[in-house]
Amino acid sequence: MKILREGDRGYALAPERGRVEIVYEYRTVELEKSKATVENVLVGVDAETGEVLTVPAQSTPKLKAAREAKKEGVMSVRMPRELDDVLHLVADRYRVATKQFAPAVIRHYLALACADTDMARRLNTLSKSRLATGKCQKDLRLRMQPELLVRLRDVAVATEGATRSAMVRGAIVAAKEDVLDGRARRQQRQLEAISRAV
């Protein structure tokens, strides 16, 4: 695949004018349907009028990511404050910022639960533990892909009538057991890889 650079020139078809010369520039682009604004997108611009005429293939993943981000669902969970402490402790163990790492940890366990019934049962059981059933005074908002939200709902229902919120609380307790209590080396390695990526 050829990677175009800002300032490269080419040709494109302009409405009612035919083939015109274009210059590739980085611009802020507003997506029509979602109205999302995406900064620093390489586009082909009419050299005379400045009108955007084309988007090269290398820019489509950035635009797709912006569209997908608009589609993400937000899940709200009420939980005991102690679970928030657990998320901070786990993030501290990997020396990363809690704000970015905590949602990734929770999504990791939820994705595992969606793929493995044993993990789903484990999260459901942990959601009933003393740590997870305290007074729910903390709000947690998680952004997730709609597909994961749907799968999680189905798994929760199939797992002894659990709820998605219960599965989230169970995921946090699982992270405590696996990382802070040192119970699962495999999970620790996976979370370490995640910590390096956030």
Short mmCIF file of C-alpha atoms in Angstrom, two decimals:
data_model
loop_
_atom_site.label_atom_id
_atom_site.label_comp_id
_atom_site.label_asym_id
_atom_site.label_seq_id
_atom_site.Cartn_x
_atom_site.Cartn_y
_atom_site.Cartn_z
CA MET A 1 0.00 0.00 0.00
CA LYS A 2 1.34 3.38 -0.93
CA ILE A 3 1.34 5.88 1.94
CA LEU A 4 0.63 9.40 0.76
CA ARG A 5 2.19 12.41 2.44
CA GLU A 6 0.95 15.93 2.97
CA GLY A 7 1.80 17.97 -0.12
CA ASP A 8 1.65 15.02 -2.53
CA ARG A 9 -0.34 15.74 -5.68
CA GLY A 10 -2.73 13.70 -7.76
CA TYR A 11 -5.98 13.89 -9.69
CA ALA A 12 -9.62 13.33 -8.79
CA LEU A 13 -13.04 13.89 -10.33
CA ALA A 14 -14.79 17.10 -9.33
CA PRO A 15 -18.57 17.40 -9.75
CA GLU A 16 -19.46 19.19 -12.98
CA ARG A 17 -15.79 19.93 -13.77
CA GLY A 18 -14.29 16.51 -14.46
CA ARG A 19 -10.70 15.62 -13.68
CA VAL A 20 -8.86 18.21 -11.55
CA GLU A 21 -5.55 18.39 -9.75
CA ILE A 22 -5.61 17.73 -6.01
CA VAL A 23 -3.18 18.29 -3.16
CA TYR A 24 -3.17 16.08 -0.08
CA GLU A 25 -3.61 17.99 3.17
CA TYR A 26 -4.45 17.21 6.76
CA ARG A 27 -7.84 18.63 7.67
CA THR A 28 -10.55 18.34 10.28
CA VAL A 29 -13.38 16.30 8.80
CA GLU A 30 -17.00 16.14 9.99
CA LEU A 31 -18.72 12.82 9.32
CA GLU A 32 -22.13 13.27 7.71
CA LYS A 33 -24.28 10.71 9.55
CA SER A 34 -22.76 10.70 13.03
CA LYS A 35 -21.69 14.37 13.01
CA ALA A 36 -18.42 13.26 14.65
CA THR A 37 -15.48 15.59 14.08
CA VAL A 38 -12.15 13.93 13.27
CA GLU A 39 -8.95 15.95 13.38
CA ASN A 40 -5.80 15.40 11.30
CA VAL A 41 -7.28 13.37 8.46
CA LEU A 42 -5.32 13.27 5.20
CA VAL A 43 -7.67 14.22 2.34
CA GLY A 44 -7.33 15.13 -1.32
CA VAL A 45 -8.25 18.80 -1.82
CA ASP A 46 -9.00 20.57 -5.10
CA ALA A 47 -5.88 22.63 -5.78
CA GLU A 48 -7.96 25.60 -6.99
CA THR A 49 -11.06 25.66 -4.79
CA GLY A 50 -9.91 23.91 -1.59
CA GLU A 51 -12.90 21.55 -1.73
CA VAL A 52 -12.31 18.04 -0.32
CA LEU A 53 -12.68 15.61 -3.23
CA THR A 54 -11.19 12.34 -2.01
CA VAL A 55 -10.12 10.42 1.05
CA PRO A 56 -7.16 8.08 0.56
CA ALA A 57 -7.28 4.51 1.84
CA GLN A 58 -4.81 5.28 4.63
CA SER A 59 -7.32 7.68 6.23
CA THR A 60 -10.31 5.31 6.29
CA PRO A 61 -9.32 3.44 9.51
CA LYS A 62 -9.19 6.75 11.41
CA LEU A 63 -12.65 7.70 10.11
CA LYS A 64 -13.99 4.22 10.87
CA ALA A 65 -12.66 4.43 14.44
CA ALA A 66 -14.45 7.76 14.92
CA ARG A 67 -17.71 6.26 13.64
CA GLU A 68 -17.34 3.24 15.94
CA ALA A 69 -16.58 5.46 18.94
CA LYS A 70 -19.89 7.25 18.39
CA LYS A 71 -21.66 3.89 18.43
CA GLU A 72 -20.14 2.77 21.73
CA GLY A 73 -22.59 2.17 24.48
CA VAL A 74 -22.19 3.45 28.00
CA MET A 75 -22.94 1.15 30.87
CA SER A 76 -23.51 2.60 34.32
CA VAL A 77 -22.81 0.49 37.38
CA ARG A 78 -23.29 1.27 41.06
CA MET A 79 -20.74 -0.39 43.27
CA PRO A 80 -19.23 -0.25 46.74
CA ARG A 81 -16.46 2.31 47.13
CA GLU A 82 -14.09 -0.48 48.09
CA LEU A 83 -14.22 -1.79 44.53
CA ASP A 84 -13.03 1.62 43.33
CA ASP A 85 -10.13 1.21 45.77
CA VAL A 86 -9.39 -2.19 44.22
CA LEU A 87 -9.23 -0.64 40.73
CA HIS A 88 -6.75 1.97 41.98
CA LEU A 89 -4.62 -0.69 43.68
CA VAL A 90 -4.52 -2.86 40.56
CA ALA A 91 -3.54 0.13 38.42
CA ASP A 92 -0.88 1.09 40.97
CA ARG A 93 0.52 -2.45 40.84
CA TYR A 94 1.16 -1.97 37.11
CA ARG A 95 2.19 1.70 37.57
CA VAL A 96 -0.42 3.06 35.17
CA ALA A 97 -3.18 5.66 35.39
CA THR A 98 -6.40 4.23 36.81
CA LYS A 99 -8.62 6.29 34.50
CA GLN A 100 -7.37 4.50 31.38
CA PHE A 101 -6.46 1.12 32.89
CA ALA A 102 -9.51 0.32 35.03
CA PRO A 103 -12.03 0.20 32.13
CA ALA A 104 -9.60 -1.96 30.14
CA VAL A 105 -9.27 -4.40 33.06
CA ILE A 106 -13.04 -4.68 33.44
CA ARG A 107 -13.60 -5.11 29.68
CA HIS A 108 -10.89 -7.81 29.67
CA TYR A 109 -12.68 -9.89 32.29
CA LEU A 110 -16.09 -9.32 30.70
CA ALA A 111 -14.78 -10.42 27.29
CA LEU A 112 -13.35 -13.55 28.92
CA ALA A 113 -16.71 -14.22 30.56
CA CYS A 114 -18.46 -13.88 27.20
CA ALA A 115 -16.15 -16.52 25.73
CA ASP A 116 -15.87 -18.91 28.69
CA THR A 117 -18.78 -20.15 30.80
CA ASP A 118 -16.44 -21.03 33.69
CA MET A 119 -15.27 -17.40 33.84
CA ALA A 120 -18.86 -16.20 33.63
CA ARG A 121 -19.80 -18.41 36.58
CA ARG A 122 -16.74 -17.20 38.49
CA LEU A 123 -17.67 -13.52 37.99
CA ASN A 124 -21.24 -14.25 39.04
CA THR A 125 -20.05 -16.02 42.20
CA LEU A 126 -17.61 -13.21 43.02
CA SER A 127 -20.38 -10.64 42.53
CA LYS A 128 -22.06 -12.17 45.58
CA SER A 129 -18.95 -11.92 47.76
CA ARG A 130 -18.83 -9.65 50.80
CA LEU A 131 -16.55 -7.19 49.00
CA ALA A 132 -18.91 -6.82 46.03
CA THR A 133 -22.15 -6.58 48.00
CA GLY A 134 -21.40 -3.63 50.23
CA LYS A 135 -23.34 -0.37 50.12
CA CYS A 136 -23.27 0.84 46.51
CA GLN A 137 -22.25 4.49 46.72
CA LYS A 138 -19.87 4.76 43.75
CA ASP A 139 -20.98 5.26 40.14
CA LEU A 140 -18.87 3.71 37.42
CA ARG A 141 -19.42 4.45 33.73
CA LEU A 142 -17.93 2.12 31.16
CA ARG A 143 -17.79 2.67 27.43
CA MET A 144 -18.21 -0.57 25.50
CA GLN A 145 -18.86 -1.72 22.00
CA PRO A 146 -22.56 -2.53 21.51
CA GLU A 147 -21.73 -6.15 20.59
CA LEU A 148 -20.00 -6.70 23.95
CA LEU A 149 -22.95 -5.18 25.80
CA VAL A 150 -25.37 -7.54 24.02
CA ARG A 151 -23.18 -10.61 24.57
CA LEU A 152 -22.68 -9.65 28.20
CA ARG A 153 -26.44 -9.35 28.74
CA ASP A 154 -26.96 -12.80 27.21
CA VAL A 155 -24.18 -14.34 29.30
CA ALA A 156 -25.46 -12.69 32.47
CA VAL A 157 -28.97 -14.03 31.90
CA ALA A 158 -27.63 -17.53 31.15
CA THR A 159 -25.50 -17.46 34.31
CA GLU A 160 -28.02 -18.09 37.06
CA GLY A 161 -29.90 -14.88 36.31
CA ALA A 162 -26.96 -12.53 36.95
CA THR A 163 -27.06 -8.91 35.80
CA ARG A 164 -24.50 -7.01 33.77
CA SER A 165 -23.78 -4.84 36.81
CA ALA A 166 -23.16 -7.93 38.91
CA MET A 167 -20.74 -9.22 36.26
CA VAL A 168 -18.82 -5.92 36.40
CA ARG A 169 -18.57 -6.09 40.19
CA GLY A 170 -17.43 -9.71 39.87
CA ALA A 171 -14.80 -8.68 37.31
CA ILE A 172 -13.30 -6.18 39.75
CA VAL A 173 -13.16 -8.78 42.53
CA ALA A 174 -11.57 -11.24 40.05
CA ALA A 175 -8.88 -8.65 39.28
CA LYS A 176 -8.25 -8.28 43.02
CA GLU A 177 -7.87 -12.04 43.46
CA ASP A 178 -5.73 -12.54 40.37
CA VAL A 179 -3.44 -9.52 40.78
CA LEU A 180 -3.43 -8.36 44.39
CA ASP A 181 -3.77 -11.83 45.91
CA GLY A 182 -1.49 -13.40 43.26
CA ARG A 183 -3.84 -16.24 42.30
CA ALA A 184 -3.56 -16.28 38.49
CA ARG A 185 -0.20 -15.77 36.81
CA ARG A 186 -1.74 -16.00 33.33
CA GLN A 187 -4.18 -13.17 34.07
CA GLN A 188 -1.36 -11.12 35.58
CA ARG A 189 0.65 -11.45 32.35
CA GLN A 190 -2.36 -10.49 30.24
CA LEU A 191 -3.09 -7.46 32.41
CA GLU A 192 0.55 -6.45 32.26
CA ALA A 193 0.32 -6.48 28.47
CA ILE A 194 -2.84 -4.37 28.67
CA SER A 195 -1.10 -1.93 31.04
CA ARG A 196 1.63 -1.39 28.46
CA ALA A 197 -0.96 -0.66 25.79
CA VAL A 198 -2.97 2.00 27.64
#
